[in-house]
Amino acid sequence: MTESEEGKCEKMGKVKKRGSVLVFTGAAAVVAITANLAITAFKYRKEKNAKKKDLAGSKVRVNLSASEILKLADQIIANSNKVHNSIASVPLDKVTYANVISPLAELQAQQFPLIQSCVFPKLVSTREDVRKASAEAEQRIDAHLDACSKREDVYLVIKAFAVRGEWMNAEAKHFVQILVRDFERNGLNLTASKREELQRIRAQIDELSFKYIQNLNDDSKFLLFNEAELAGLPPDFLKGLDKSENGKLKIFLRSHHVAAVLEFCKVGTTRRSVSGAYGNRCGEINVSILESLVQQRHKYARLLGYSCYAEYAIGVRMAKTPKKVFEFLKDMSTSLTDLAVKELDVLKDLKKKEEGEFPFGIEDLPYYVKRVEEQGYDLDFGDIKQYLPISVVLSGIFKIIQDLFGLRFEEIAGADVWHCDVRVFSVFDLGSSELLGYCYLDLFSREGKYGHTCVLALQNSALTISGARQIPVGLLISQCQKDADGSSGLLRFSEVVSLFHEFGHVVQQICNRASFSRISGLCVDPDFVEIPAQLLENWCYESYSLKLISGFHQAREMLGLPILEGTNPASYFPSVVIGYEAVCYSRIWSEVFAADIFTSKFCNDVSNQHAGMQFRSKVLTPSGVKGPLEVLSDFLGRKPSIEAYIRAK
Ligand SMILES: *[C@@H]1O[C@H](CO)[C@@H](O)[C@H](O)[C@H]1NC(C)=O
Ligand SMILES: *[C@@H]1O[C@H](CO)[C@@H](O)[C@H](O)[C@H]1NC(C)=O
Ligand SMILES: *[C@@H]1O[C@H](CO)[C@@H](O)[C@H](O)[C@H]1NC(C)=O
Ligand SMILES: [Zn+2]
């Protein structure tokens, strides 16, 4: 998967597109109302589908009809309004934790899984009417949450509480500070006229961003090639392609098609035209949209008192300041330039040998990186694919996660799902058998399904008013291809890497034990959220794990594989993702710190359970009260550093 795609999916699932789902600004559940809501929802499904099992402790509702989705969205909004109004009505001198903060936290915890129940079918439902209803529901909910985030009455009440500083504990304090910060980043502490201007600019930014994203999503362009032009691509990939009337094969400008062409296609001109067209999807979007966006963002940041948009965007992240980011990038590039030049020379030579005197472009990277590895180690990646049936990869991943982090996955038969391919797992603590959470896997690509790979939080860890802990629920969406005969598919190595990565997110979501939904699981510092996922990628380069995931074909040696360590399966497509402005460094930032963790704790013993359990308890489980740097330092026993990454390269 590519950097840009992932950035996007994380926007959607975690930080959520246009900040909607996770930017809860308000609202506290009058518990009874939410409970009612849940009960109504529950009845619905019981009547309709009595055989399906409900997952104890999960409020997530799956396979809703279009009308159920819209109805639920309206209920969510009505309930949220009620709670917000009730909080706002508390006189400023009467604010307490119990009448302001607690109801708000409860609302967020309760409504999150319901909101996600409305929103995620847009990505995965097999029915067009459901996907449409889901998108419509998302718009309504977005608009509502947006309005909540601008409620001055609610802000004043929360601010009054924060100023009094009667904290329950450190985590509650952190939570309240985040609430205040969210409001103030929306300009709620500015004068009325400035705030108006800010909101006007925000509306323009949203509209421009929306247009930009819509243009990309609406792009269903494809290129046509004959088989000779696609030489090198695996036969089963070719078999799966649609054909045009004149028998040519369609390569859609979607990541899984484009990635396969760039990795496998021997024909330089094909790689170039696909890469060019893919890159162009963004170029085509009127550049003026981007130009206006940059201007509006700058104005926005200035109004809020920041010197530039980068300062505004980075201020809430692990890196903290643009200066720190520039230093980081400079250090990295100084240390890696020589190496990069050498590596590039090797690739250029190889291209000259294979294709003659053509210039080497970025579109040649994936293919020739792969060729160099094949040559050096006498491997054929087409063959390796034979070794990686998805079922074997999955059980390998489960085994690694179990051995490292002490988590046991157990499949639930007969759970409610939206497609018969979807599988549901309970996740238990291996030692105590405590149920930690649930995980849905929707692995195979199909018509109408979201075209990228990502993890969505469906329900977050939270401590409810009753004192019970709400358990997390996650959903992994990927694009594996099924075999032509409909049986379980085989995975390319890069797809295996991508699954490991996504399972890192799943583990983080499931292990987290935060008390507040707003700061739980994947709703953490975006510079930090990629670290566990990047870390887990390392295990698929290790012979240890390859033995597990290729157990089925162990007869043949796979000696060469550990060399893949240090190869970078990440992005080859430098396309601009709108939500990534000013924070493009983030991917490499998390990669660097993941490398540090791997090198210092697991490199010599990839099955180091002690380190795995420490990582779980010190990094994954905590609530985010401590900053990411502190958490990592606590785990490493020193400050994180870029040395390990440089050395590994
Ligand atoms: C508004 O809040 C921001 C962030 O907390 C702070 O930096 C700024 O000084 C505040 N502005 C006013 C006018 O109080
Ligand atoms: C954007 O599109 C408009 C209308 O299609 C065109 O007039 C304008 O020149 C384009 N601007 C850029 C920067 O491409
Ligand atoms: C989802 O619901 C529809 C109708 O409500 C039903 O026909 C279908 O079988 C359900 N899908 C699954 C996988 O349970
Ligand atoms: Zn990720």
Coordinates of C-alpha atoms in Angstrom, one line a residue, residues 5 233 237 252-261 278 445 450-452 479 481 492 495 573:
E5 CA -3.5 5.9 0.2
L233 CA 2.5 -9.6 -14.7
F237 CA -3.6 -11.1 -12.2
F252 CA -7.7 1.0 -13.8
L253 CA -5.9 3.9 -12.1
R254 CA -6.5 2.3 -8.7
S255 CA -3.7 1.4 -6.4
H256 CA -3.8 -2.4 -6.6
H257 CA -3.7 -2.3 -10.4
V258 CA -1.1 0.4 -10.6
A259 CA 1.1 -1.2 -7.9
A260 CA 1.1 -4.6 -9.7
V261 CA 2.1 -3.0 -13.0
Y278 CA -1.8 7.7 -12.1
S445 CA -11.7 -7.0 -3.1
Y450 CA -13.4 0.7 -1.1
G451 CA -10.3 0.4 -3.1
H452 CA -7.6 0.6 -0.5
Q479 CA -7.9 -5.9 -1.3
Q481 CA -7.7 -11.1 -4.9
R492 CA 2.1 -11.1 -3.3
E495 CA 0.5 -7.6 0.2
F573 CA 3.4 7.4 -5.8

